[in-house]
Coordinates of C-alpha atoms in Angstrom, one line a residue:
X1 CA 28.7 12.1 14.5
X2 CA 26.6 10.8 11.6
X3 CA 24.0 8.0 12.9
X4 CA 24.0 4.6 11.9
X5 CA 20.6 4.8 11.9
X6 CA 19.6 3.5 8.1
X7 CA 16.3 3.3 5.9
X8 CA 14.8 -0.3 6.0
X9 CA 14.3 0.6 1.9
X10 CA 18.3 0.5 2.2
X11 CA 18.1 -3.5 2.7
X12 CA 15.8 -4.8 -0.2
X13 CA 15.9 -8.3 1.5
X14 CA 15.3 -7.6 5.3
X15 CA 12.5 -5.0 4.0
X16 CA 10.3 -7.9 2.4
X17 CA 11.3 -9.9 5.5
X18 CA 9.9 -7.5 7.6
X19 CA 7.2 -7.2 4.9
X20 CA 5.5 -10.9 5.1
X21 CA 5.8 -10.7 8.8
X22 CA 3.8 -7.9 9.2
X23 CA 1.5 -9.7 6.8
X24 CA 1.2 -12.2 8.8
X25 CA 1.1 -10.8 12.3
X26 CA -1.3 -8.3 10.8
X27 CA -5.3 -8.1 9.6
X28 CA -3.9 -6.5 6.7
X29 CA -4.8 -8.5 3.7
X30 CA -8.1 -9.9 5.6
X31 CA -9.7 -6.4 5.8
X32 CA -8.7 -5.7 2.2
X33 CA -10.1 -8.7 1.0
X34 CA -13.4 -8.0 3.0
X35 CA -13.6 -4.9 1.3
X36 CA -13.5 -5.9 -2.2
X37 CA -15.8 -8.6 -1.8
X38 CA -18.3 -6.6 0.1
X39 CA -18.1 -2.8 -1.0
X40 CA -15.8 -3.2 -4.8
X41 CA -18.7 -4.8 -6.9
X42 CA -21.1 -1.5 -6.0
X43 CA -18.1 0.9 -7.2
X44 CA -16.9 -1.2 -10.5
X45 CA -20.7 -1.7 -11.3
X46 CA -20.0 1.0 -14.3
X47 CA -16.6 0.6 -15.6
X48 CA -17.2 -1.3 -18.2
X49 CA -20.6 -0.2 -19.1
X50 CA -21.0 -0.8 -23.4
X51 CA -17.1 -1.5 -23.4
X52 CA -15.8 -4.4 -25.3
X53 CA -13.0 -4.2 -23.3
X54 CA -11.7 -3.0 -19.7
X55 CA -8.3 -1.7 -19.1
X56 CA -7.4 -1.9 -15.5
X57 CA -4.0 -0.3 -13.9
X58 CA -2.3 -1.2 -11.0
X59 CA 0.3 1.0 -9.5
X60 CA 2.6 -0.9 -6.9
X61 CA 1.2 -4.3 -7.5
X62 CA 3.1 -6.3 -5.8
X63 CA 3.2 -9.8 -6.1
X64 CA -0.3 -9.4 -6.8
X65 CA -2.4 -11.2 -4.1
X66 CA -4.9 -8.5 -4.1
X67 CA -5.2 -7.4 -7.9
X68 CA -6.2 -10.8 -8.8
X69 CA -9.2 -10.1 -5.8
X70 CA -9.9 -7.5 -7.7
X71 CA -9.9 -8.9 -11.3
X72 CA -12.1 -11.8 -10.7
X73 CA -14.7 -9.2 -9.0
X74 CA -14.5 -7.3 -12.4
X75 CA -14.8 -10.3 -14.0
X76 CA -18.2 -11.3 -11.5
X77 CA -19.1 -7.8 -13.2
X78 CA -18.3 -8.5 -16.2
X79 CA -18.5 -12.2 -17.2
X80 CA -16.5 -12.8 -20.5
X81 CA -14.9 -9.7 -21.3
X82 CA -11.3 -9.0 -22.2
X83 CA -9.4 -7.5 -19.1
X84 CA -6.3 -5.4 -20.4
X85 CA -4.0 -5.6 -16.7
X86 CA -0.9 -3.3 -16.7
X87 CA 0.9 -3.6 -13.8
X88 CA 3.2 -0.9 -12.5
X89 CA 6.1 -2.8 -9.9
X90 CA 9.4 -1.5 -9.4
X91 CA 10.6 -5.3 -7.6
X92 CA 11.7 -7.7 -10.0
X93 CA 11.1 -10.2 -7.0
X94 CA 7.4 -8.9 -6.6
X95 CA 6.5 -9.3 -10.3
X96 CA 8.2 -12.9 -10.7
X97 CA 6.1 -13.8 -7.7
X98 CA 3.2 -11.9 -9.4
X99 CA 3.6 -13.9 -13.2
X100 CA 4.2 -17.3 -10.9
X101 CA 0.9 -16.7 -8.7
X102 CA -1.2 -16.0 -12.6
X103 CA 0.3 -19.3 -13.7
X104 CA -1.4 -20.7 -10.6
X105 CA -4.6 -18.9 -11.5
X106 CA -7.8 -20.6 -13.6
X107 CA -10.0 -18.3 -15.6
X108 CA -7.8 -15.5 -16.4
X109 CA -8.0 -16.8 -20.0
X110 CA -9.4 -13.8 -21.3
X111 CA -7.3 -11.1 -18.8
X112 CA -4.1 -9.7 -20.6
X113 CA -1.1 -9.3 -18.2
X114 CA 1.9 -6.6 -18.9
X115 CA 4.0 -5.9 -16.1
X116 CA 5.9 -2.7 -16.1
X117 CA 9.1 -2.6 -13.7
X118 CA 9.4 0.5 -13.3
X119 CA 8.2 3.3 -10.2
X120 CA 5.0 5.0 -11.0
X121 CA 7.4 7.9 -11.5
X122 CA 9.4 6.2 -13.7
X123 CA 6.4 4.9 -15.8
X124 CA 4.9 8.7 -16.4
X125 CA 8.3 10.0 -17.3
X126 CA 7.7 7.6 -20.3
X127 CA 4.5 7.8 -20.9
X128 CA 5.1 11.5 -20.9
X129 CA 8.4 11.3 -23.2
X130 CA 6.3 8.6 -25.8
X131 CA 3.2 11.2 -26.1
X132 CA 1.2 8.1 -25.1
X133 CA -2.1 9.0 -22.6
X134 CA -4.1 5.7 -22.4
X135 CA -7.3 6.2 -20.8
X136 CA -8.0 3.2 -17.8
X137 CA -11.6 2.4 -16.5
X138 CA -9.9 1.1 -13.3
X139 CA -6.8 2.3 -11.7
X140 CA -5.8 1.1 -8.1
X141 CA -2.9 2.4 -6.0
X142 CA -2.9 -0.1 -2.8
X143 CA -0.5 1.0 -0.3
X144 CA 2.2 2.3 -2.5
X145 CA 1.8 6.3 -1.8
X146 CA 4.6 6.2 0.7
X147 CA 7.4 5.2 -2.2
X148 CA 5.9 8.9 -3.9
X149 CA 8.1 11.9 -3.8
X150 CA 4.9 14.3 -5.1
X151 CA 1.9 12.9 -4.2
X152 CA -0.3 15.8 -5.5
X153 CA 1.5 15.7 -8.8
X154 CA 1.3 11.5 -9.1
X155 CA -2.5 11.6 -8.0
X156 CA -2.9 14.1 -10.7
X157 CA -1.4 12.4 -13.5
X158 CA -2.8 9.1 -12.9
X159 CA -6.8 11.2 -12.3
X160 CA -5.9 12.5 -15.5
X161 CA -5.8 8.6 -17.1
X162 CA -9.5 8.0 -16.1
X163 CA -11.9 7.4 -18.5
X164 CA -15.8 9.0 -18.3
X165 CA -16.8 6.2 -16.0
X166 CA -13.5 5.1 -14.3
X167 CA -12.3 5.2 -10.9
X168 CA -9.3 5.8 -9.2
X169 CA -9.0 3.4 -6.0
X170 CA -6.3 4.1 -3.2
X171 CA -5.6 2.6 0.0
X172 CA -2.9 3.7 2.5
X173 CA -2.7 3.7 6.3
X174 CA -6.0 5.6 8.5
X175 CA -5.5 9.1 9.8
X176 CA -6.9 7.4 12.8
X177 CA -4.4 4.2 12.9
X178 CA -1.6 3.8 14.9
X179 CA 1.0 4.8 11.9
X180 CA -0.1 8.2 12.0
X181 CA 0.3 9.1 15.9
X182 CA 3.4 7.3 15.7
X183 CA 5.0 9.3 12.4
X184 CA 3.5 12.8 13.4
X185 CA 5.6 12.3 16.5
X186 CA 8.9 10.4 15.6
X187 CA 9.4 10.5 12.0
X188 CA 11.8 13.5 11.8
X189 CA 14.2 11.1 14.0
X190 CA 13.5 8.3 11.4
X191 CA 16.8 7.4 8.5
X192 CA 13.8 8.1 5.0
X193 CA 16.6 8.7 3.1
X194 CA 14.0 10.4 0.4
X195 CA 13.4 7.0 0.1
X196 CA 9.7 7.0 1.9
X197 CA 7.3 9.5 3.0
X198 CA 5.0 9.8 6.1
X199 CA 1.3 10.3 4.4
X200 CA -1.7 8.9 5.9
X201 CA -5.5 9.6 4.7
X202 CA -5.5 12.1 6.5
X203 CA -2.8 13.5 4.5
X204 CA -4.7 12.4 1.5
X205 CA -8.0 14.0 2.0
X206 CA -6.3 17.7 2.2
X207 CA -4.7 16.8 -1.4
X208 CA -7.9 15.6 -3.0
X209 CA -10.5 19.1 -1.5
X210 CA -7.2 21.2 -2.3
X211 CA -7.2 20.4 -6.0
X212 CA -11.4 20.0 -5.7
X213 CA -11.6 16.5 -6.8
X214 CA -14.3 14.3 -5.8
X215 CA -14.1 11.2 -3.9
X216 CA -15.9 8.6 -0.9
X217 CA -14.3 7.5 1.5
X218 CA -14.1 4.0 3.8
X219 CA -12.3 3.3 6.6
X220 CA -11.7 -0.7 7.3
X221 CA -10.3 -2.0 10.7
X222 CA -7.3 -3.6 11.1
X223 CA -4.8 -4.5 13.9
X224 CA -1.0 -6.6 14.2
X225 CA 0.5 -7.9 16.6
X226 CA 3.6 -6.6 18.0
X227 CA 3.7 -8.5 21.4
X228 CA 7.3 -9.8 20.4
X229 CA 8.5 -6.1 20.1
X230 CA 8.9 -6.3 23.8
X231 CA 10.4 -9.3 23.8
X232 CA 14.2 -8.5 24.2
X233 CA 16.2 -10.0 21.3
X234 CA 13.2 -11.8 19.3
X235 CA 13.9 -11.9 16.0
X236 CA 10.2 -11.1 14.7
X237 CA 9.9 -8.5 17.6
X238 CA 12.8 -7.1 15.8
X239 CA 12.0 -7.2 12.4
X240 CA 8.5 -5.7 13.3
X241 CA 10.4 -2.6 14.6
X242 CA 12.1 -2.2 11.8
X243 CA 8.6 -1.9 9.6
X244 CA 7.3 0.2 12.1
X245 CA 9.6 2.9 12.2
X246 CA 11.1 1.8 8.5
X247 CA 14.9 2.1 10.3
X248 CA 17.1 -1.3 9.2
X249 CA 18.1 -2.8 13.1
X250 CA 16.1 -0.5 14.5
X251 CA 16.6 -1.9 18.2
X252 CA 20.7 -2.4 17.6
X253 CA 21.1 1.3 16.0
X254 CA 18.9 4.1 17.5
X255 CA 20.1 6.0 20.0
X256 CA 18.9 4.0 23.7
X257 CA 16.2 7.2 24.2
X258 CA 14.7 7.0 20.7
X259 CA 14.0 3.7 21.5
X260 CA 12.7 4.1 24.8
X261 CA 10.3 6.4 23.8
X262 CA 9.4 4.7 20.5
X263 CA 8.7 1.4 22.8
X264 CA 6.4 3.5 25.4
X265 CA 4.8 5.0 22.3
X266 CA 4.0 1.8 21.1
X267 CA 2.3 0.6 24.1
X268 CA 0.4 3.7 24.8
X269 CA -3.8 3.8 23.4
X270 CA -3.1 5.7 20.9
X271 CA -1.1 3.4 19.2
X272 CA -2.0 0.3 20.4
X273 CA -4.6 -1.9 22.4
X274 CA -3.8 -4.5 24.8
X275 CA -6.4 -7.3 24.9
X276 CA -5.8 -11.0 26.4
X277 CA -2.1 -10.2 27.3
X278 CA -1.3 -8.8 23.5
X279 CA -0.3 -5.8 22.0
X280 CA -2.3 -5.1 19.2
X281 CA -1.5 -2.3 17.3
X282 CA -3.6 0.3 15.2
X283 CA -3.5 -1.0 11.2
X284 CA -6.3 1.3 10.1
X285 CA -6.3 1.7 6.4
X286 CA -8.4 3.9 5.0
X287 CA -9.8 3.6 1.3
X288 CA -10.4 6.0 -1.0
X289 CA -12.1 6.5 -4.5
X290 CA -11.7 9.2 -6.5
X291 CA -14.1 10.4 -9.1
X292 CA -13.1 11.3 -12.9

């Protein structure tokens, strides 16, 4: 009997709902931002060395909370140059929220927005088909690697973009976190539909010393909350599920032992920590750059 077990990616709408509440119930954002005001000025410092302009791609933008972090550091850097921004966003919703939160924005006068809807797949295809190969001094890929089919062959193209003093910034879930014990073990029963893949920095770091590229590497602390998960029939509790195990009504449609051993999982230390009566579970995300 087929299961009715279905990707989250299958329900666009409950997926972002899921989405902002993990961003809320999560460190997510915060340890991101830490890191690009504390480490990202050190790694941009040569970008735009002798360049009348910078060119900066972002792959999976989103609605762009954290690439405008990271334009005014290049900006800091780089005080009254022209910023070329392509941005690479398959969700129409994403990149309406994206253009509405620039609107917002002061001093982006001299930054240049194009926003490509389109998968980073979808985007080399035409690149490829056009002949076009623009070089980039910055190109970031922030939690998107999961919406991949070939990672080795999507870092490589996008490697391949970087100009002499460029970087290529990634950031996806810790070897270490709580998202990798919990996938190594139960993805297989998981709907992905081809629709996500499992790949943590661990993952990642195999990739980069198997095709020799050179890269540092950062690991930031994170945590979310996912007390309501064992809260029978809360709504966020549900919805949380769902992102954690990226199954649409996760806790109305897997099978009663799938659950029960997803739940236990969930409590146990290598998933989570329980501090002051909460579940806190590992949000690791690991950050790496990647050398020309």
């Amino acid at each position: 009997m087929a299961s009715p077990m279905r990707s989250l990616l299958t329900d666009p709408d409950r997926y972002l709902q899921s989405f902002r509440l993990f961003l809320t119930n999560s460190t997510e954002h915060q340890c991101m931002q830490e890191f690009m005001e504390r480490q990202l000025p050190a790694l941009i410092a040569s970008i735009g060395n002798g360049k009348p302009t910078i060119n900066i791609l972002s792959v999976g933008g989103g609605a762009g909370e954290i690439d405008l972090l990271i334009l005014s550091k290049v900006q800091a850097k780089y005080p009254g140059i022209t910023i070329n921004n392509d941005v690479i966003e398959p969700s129409a919703d994403q990149i309406f929220k994206y253009k509405d939160r620039v609107a917002k924005t002061s001093n982006l006068e001299k930054v240049k927005f194009t926003w490509h809807e389109e998968t980073a797949y979808e985007y080399e295809s035409r690149m490829t088909a056009e002949k076009k190969s623009k070089k980039w001094d910055f190109i970031h890929m922030i939690q998107m690697l999961y919406y991949v089919k070939d990672v080795p062959a999507t870092i490589q193209y996008f490697h391949s973009l970087l100009d002499a003093q460029a970087k290529l910034l990634i950031i996806l879930v810790s070897g270490m976190s709580g998202w990798e014990t919990l996938w190594k073990k139960y993805g297989s029963s998981f709907p992905l539909d081809d629709l996500c893949s499992y790949i943590s920095s661990a993952d990642l770091k195999r990739i980069l010393d198997a095709a020799g590229l050179k890269y540092q590497f950062y690991e930031l602390p994170s945590y979310m909350d996912i007390t309501s998960c064992f809260i029978e029939g809360n709504k966020d509790g549900e919805l949380l599920l769902d992102f954690l195990t990226e199954t649409r009504e996760f806790s109305k449609t897997a099978p009663p032992e799938l659950k029960r051993q997803v739940m236990e999982e969930l409590r146990k230390p290598e998933c989570s920590d329980k501090r002051d009566g909460k579940v806190l579970f590992n949000n690791n995300l690991s950050v790496i750059v990647i050398e020309p």
